[in-house]
Amino acid sequence: MLLEVHSRERTDEVAAWIGGDADRFAAAWDVFCNGTPPFPQRMAWVMDIVTQEHPSHAARYVASVAARLRYFQHPAELRAATKILARTPLPIESIGDLLLILFPWLENPLVPAAIRCNAMDILYKISQVEPDLKRELALVIETQMRDGGPAIISRGKKLLGRLMPELKAMDAVNPE
C-alpha cells in the first residue's frame, strides 16, 4: 500500500488499518525501524498519526525510538521519531543519549527546522526531570532564535515563555 501511492489519503488508510491493533503496530514499527528505503520514510508519517491517535503504542516503543534516533536517516523518519518522543513520556534511561543527540541537532542549522523544533520540545521535557538543564537550554534557544527561521523563533518564544518563570523560581529558591 505504501509503495503504490504516497499521499495523505493513503497514509490515513494505512494508519486506520493499523489502528489500535498491537500486532499490526508491531509489524509497522519493524518496517519503520528496520525496513529498506523507501519504506521507513513512508511509514514514518503513518507512525506519527497512529501514535498520536493511540499513545499507548508510542509508550511501549519510546525507548526503542530513543535508542534508534541517531540511526534514522531520512528527514521524514527523524521528524516522526522526534515528534513521537516529544509527546510521549521518556524513559529515564534514555535521557543521557537524547541529550547527546538533541543539543547538537538543535544547534545545527543544517538540521531541518521541524526536527530542531521537536528537539527543543524534547529537551524542555527533559529539563522538567533534570532542572539543572533549564539554564543551558534557555541559552541555546536564545542563540538559535537570533539566526533561526520563523519555526525556530516561534517555538523558541513559546518555550522561553515557560523556561524563564521556571528559572526565576529556581533562583528565588536557591539564590547564588
mmCIF file of C-alpha atoms in Angstrom:
data_model
loop_
_atom_site.group_PDB
_atom_site.id
_atom_site.type_symbol
_atom_site.label_atom_id
_atom_site.label_comp_id
_atom_site.label_asym_id
_atom_site.label_seq_id
_atom_site.Cartn_x
_atom_site.Cartn_y
_atom_site.Cartn_z
ATOM 1 C CA MET A 1 0.000 0.000 0.000
ATOM 2 C CA LEU A 2 2.789 2.430 0.835
ATOM 3 C CA LEU A 3 4.573 1.900 -2.473
ATOM 4 C CA GLU A 4 1.510 2.340 -4.666
ATOM 5 C CA VAL A 5 0.751 5.932 -3.723
ATOM 6 C CA HIS A 6 2.435 8.390 -1.369
ATOM 7 C CA SER A 7 -0.343 10.702 -0.238
ATOM 8 C CA ARG A 8 -2.116 11.883 2.888
ATOM 9 C CA GLU A 9 -5.121 9.788 1.927
ATOM 10 C CA ARG A 10 -3.034 6.600 1.636
ATOM 11 C CA THR A 11 -1.193 7.411 4.867
ATOM 12 C CA ASP A 12 -4.525 7.798 6.659
ATOM 13 C CA GLU A 13 -5.739 4.477 5.187
ATOM 14 C CA VAL A 14 -2.681 2.615 6.471
ATOM 15 C CA ALA A 15 -2.925 4.348 9.857
ATOM 16 C CA ALA A 16 -6.607 3.411 10.127
ATOM 17 C CA TRP A 17 -5.790 -0.198 9.187
ATOM 18 C CA ILE A 18 -3.208 -0.353 11.996
ATOM 19 C CA GLY A 19 -5.474 1.491 14.435
ATOM 20 C CA GLY A 20 -5.272 0.154 17.946
ATOM 21 C CA ASP A 21 -4.140 -3.315 16.910
ATOM 22 C CA ALA A 22 -0.905 -4.070 18.792
ATOM 23 C CA ASP A 23 0.244 -6.787 16.361
ATOM 24 C CA ARG A 24 -0.240 -4.591 13.316
ATOM 25 C CA PHE A 25 1.532 -1.763 15.079
ATOM 26 C CA ALA A 26 4.462 -4.039 15.925
ATOM 27 C CA ALA A 27 4.767 -5.042 12.267
ATOM 28 C CA ALA A 28 4.552 -1.426 11.121
ATOM 29 C CA TRP A 29 7.095 -0.419 13.747
ATOM 30 C CA ASP A 30 9.504 -3.028 12.414
ATOM 31 C CA VAL A 31 9.138 -1.556 8.919
ATOM 32 C CA PHE A 32 9.714 1.957 10.305
ATOM 33 C CA CYS A 33 12.853 0.934 12.200
ATOM 34 C CA ASN A 34 14.309 -1.822 10.028
ATOM 35 C CA GLY A 35 12.797 -1.566 6.572
ATOM 36 C CA THR A 36 14.696 -0.743 3.415
ATOM 37 C CA PRO A 37 14.077 2.620 1.723
ATOM 38 C CA PRO A 38 11.609 3.972 0.844
ATOM 39 C CA PHE A 39 9.512 2.033 3.377
ATOM 40 C CA PRO A 40 10.825 3.625 6.601
ATOM 41 C CA GLN A 41 10.272 7.205 5.453
ATOM 42 C CA ARG A 42 6.795 6.415 4.178
ATOM 43 C CA MET A 43 5.948 4.515 7.339
ATOM 44 C CA ALA A 44 7.199 7.472 9.394
ATOM 45 C CA TRP A 45 4.133 9.537 8.600
ATOM 46 C CA VAL A 46 1.897 6.581 9.444
ATOM 47 C CA MET A 47 3.696 6.088 12.782
ATOM 48 C CA ASP A 48 3.219 9.751 13.615
ATOM 49 C CA ILE A 49 -0.532 9.516 13.018
ATOM 50 C CA VAL A 50 -1.021 6.176 14.769
ATOM 51 C CA THR A 51 0.966 7.160 17.874
ATOM 52 C CA GLN A 52 -0.943 10.416 18.098
ATOM 53 C CA GLU A 53 -4.266 8.579 17.985
ATOM 54 C CA HIS A 54 -3.063 5.627 20.105
ATOM 55 C CA PRO A 55 -0.466 6.967 22.572
ATOM 56 C CA SER A 56 -0.219 3.611 24.324
ATOM 57 C CA HIS A 57 1.559 2.276 21.226
ATOM 58 C CA ALA A 58 4.167 5.017 21.497
ATOM 59 C CA ALA A 59 4.646 4.410 25.210
ATOM 60 C CA ARG A 60 5.604 0.777 24.568
ATOM 61 C CA TYR A 61 8.177 1.700 21.940
ATOM 62 C CA VAL A 62 9.561 5.040 23.132
ATOM 63 C CA ALA A 63 12.798 3.532 24.473
ATOM 64 C CA SER A 64 13.302 1.918 21.070
ATOM 65 C CA VAL A 65 12.831 5.278 19.318
ATOM 66 C CA ALA A 66 15.289 6.959 21.648
ATOM 67 C CA ALA A 67 17.861 4.220 21.094
ATOM 68 C CA ARG A 68 17.460 4.290 17.305
ATOM 69 C CA LEU A 69 17.264 8.070 16.898
ATOM 70 C CA ARG A 70 20.821 8.508 15.646
ATOM 71 C CA TYR A 71 20.338 5.739 13.058
ATOM 72 C CA PHE A 72 17.302 7.124 11.264
ATOM 73 C CA GLN A 73 18.498 8.629 8.007
ATOM 74 C CA HIS A 74 15.672 10.280 6.133
ATOM 75 C CA PRO A 75 14.302 13.607 7.447
ATOM 76 C CA ALA A 76 10.795 12.107 7.492
ATOM 77 C CA GLU A 77 11.990 9.368 9.820
ATOM 78 C CA LEU A 78 13.716 11.863 12.111
ATOM 79 C CA ARG A 79 10.720 14.194 12.115
ATOM 80 C CA ALA A 80 8.325 11.386 13.041
ATOM 81 C CA ALA A 81 10.659 9.923 15.652
ATOM 82 C CA THR A 82 11.229 13.279 17.346
ATOM 83 C CA LYS A 83 7.505 14.059 17.290
ATOM 84 C CA ILE A 84 6.795 10.729 18.957
ATOM 85 C CA LEU A 85 9.435 11.457 21.602
ATOM 86 C CA ALA A 86 8.124 14.987 22.138
ATOM 87 C CA ARG A 87 4.636 13.823 23.040
ATOM 88 C CA THR A 88 5.437 10.620 24.938
ATOM 89 C CA PRO A 89 6.817 10.215 28.472
ATOM 90 C CA LEU A 90 10.527 9.483 28.222
ATOM 91 C CA PRO A 91 12.252 6.613 29.992
ATOM 92 C CA ILE A 92 14.865 7.928 32.435
ATOM 93 C CA GLU A 93 17.494 5.586 30.985
ATOM 94 C CA SER A 94 17.170 7.315 27.578
ATOM 95 C CA ILE A 95 17.784 10.854 28.789
ATOM 96 C CA GLY A 96 21.592 10.804 28.570
ATOM 97 C CA ASP A 97 21.625 9.564 24.988
ATOM 98 C CA LEU A 98 18.918 12.029 23.992
ATOM 99 C CA LEU A 99 20.903 14.937 25.425
ATOM 100 C CA LEU A 100 23.982 13.898 23.448
ATOM 101 C CA ILE A 101 21.974 13.772 20.232
ATOM 102 C CA LEU A 102 19.458 16.595 20.588
ATOM 103 C CA PHE A 103 21.587 19.530 21.755
ATOM 104 C CA PRO A 104 23.898 19.214 18.705
ATOM 105 C CA TRP A 105 20.884 18.880 16.396
ATOM 106 C CA LEU A 106 19.281 21.963 17.903
ATOM 107 C CA GLU A 107 22.475 23.930 17.325
ATOM 108 C CA ASN A 108 22.997 22.697 13.757
ATOM 109 C CA PRO A 109 21.383 24.992 11.157
ATOM 110 C CA LEU A 110 21.625 22.185 8.586
ATOM 111 C CA VAL A 111 19.139 20.062 10.547
ATOM 112 C CA PRO A 112 15.595 20.728 9.257
ATOM 113 C CA ALA A 113 13.591 23.208 11.336
ATOM 114 C CA ALA A 114 10.839 20.712 12.235
ATOM 115 C CA ILE A 115 13.392 18.343 13.754
ATOM 116 C CA ARG A 116 15.094 21.197 15.627
ATOM 117 C CA CYS A 117 11.718 22.362 16.979
ATOM 118 C CA ASN A 118 10.898 18.841 18.131
ATOM 119 C CA ALA A 119 14.372 18.662 19.712
ATOM 120 C CA MET A 120 13.554 21.836 21.656
ATOM 121 C CA ASP A 121 10.331 20.277 22.911
ATOM 122 C CA ILE A 122 12.073 17.076 23.993
ATOM 123 C CA LEU A 123 14.890 18.973 25.694
ATOM 124 C CA TYR A 124 12.339 21.114 27.519
ATOM 125 C CA LYS A 125 10.584 17.945 28.672
ATOM 126 C CA ILE A 126 13.908 16.553 29.881
ATOM 127 C CA SER A 127 14.568 19.821 31.749
ATOM 128 C CA GLN A 128 11.422 19.149 33.761
ATOM 129 C CA VAL A 129 13.100 15.989 35.065
ATOM 130 C CA GLU A 130 16.622 17.490 35.169
ATOM 131 C CA PRO A 131 16.111 21.143 36.208
ATOM 132 C CA ASP A 132 19.845 21.900 36.045
ATOM 133 C CA LEU A 133 19.496 21.834 32.240
ATOM 134 C CA LYS A 134 16.993 24.708 32.134
ATOM 135 C CA ARG A 135 19.577 27.494 32.038
ATOM 136 C CA GLU A 136 21.655 25.834 29.313
ATOM 137 C CA LEU A 137 18.544 25.098 27.273
ATOM 138 C CA ALA A 138 17.348 28.705 27.570
ATOM 139 C CA LEU A 139 20.745 29.982 26.386
ATOM 140 C CA VAL A 140 20.829 27.615 23.414
ATOM 141 C CA ILE A 141 17.267 28.539 22.429
ATOM 142 C CA GLU A 142 18.044 32.267 22.652
ATOM 143 C CA THR A 143 21.115 31.754 20.471
ATOM 144 C CA GLN A 144 19.194 29.747 17.880
ATOM 145 C CA MET A 145 16.411 32.325 17.726
ATOM 146 C CA ARG A 146 18.880 35.015 16.597
ATOM 147 C CA ASP A 147 19.503 33.347 13.242
ATOM 148 C CA GLY A 148 16.614 30.893 13.114
ATOM 149 C CA GLY A 149 13.695 30.935 10.768
ATOM 150 C CA PRO A 150 10.064 31.503 11.732
ATOM 151 C CA ALA A 151 9.546 27.997 13.134
ATOM 152 C CA ILE A 152 12.614 28.202 15.397
ATOM 153 C CA ILE A 153 11.672 31.682 16.588
ATOM 154 C CA SER A 154 8.059 30.723 17.270
ATOM 155 C CA ARG A 155 8.905 27.544 19.176
ATOM 156 C CA GLY A 156 11.725 29.332 20.985
ATOM 157 C CA LYS A 157 9.380 32.088 22.210
ATOM 158 C CA LYS A 158 6.885 29.500 23.409
ATOM 159 C CA LEU A 159 9.476 27.507 25.342
ATOM 160 C CA LEU A 160 11.307 30.549 26.716
ATOM 161 C CA GLY A 161 7.916 31.744 27.953
ATOM 162 C CA ARG A 162 7.829 28.594 30.073
ATOM 163 C CA LEU A 163 11.527 28.424 30.969
ATOM 164 C CA MET A 164 12.050 31.979 32.195
ATOM 165 C CA PRO A 165 9.488 31.825 35.034
ATOM 166 C CA GLU A 166 10.861 28.415 35.999
ATOM 167 C CA LEU A 167 14.403 29.834 36.121
ATOM 168 C CA LYS A 168 13.233 32.800 38.210
ATOM 169 C CA ALA A 169 11.502 30.433 40.616
ATOM 170 C CA MET A 170 14.671 28.330 40.861
ATOM 171 C CA ASP A 171 16.761 31.443 41.506
ATOM 172 C CA ALA A 172 14.347 32.574 44.220
ATOM 173 C CA VAL A 173 14.633 29.233 45.992
ATOM 174 C CA ASN A 174 18.410 28.882 45.525
ATOM 175 C CA PRO A 175 19.982 32.357 45.411
ATOM 176 C CA GLU A 176 23.658 32.139 44.471
#
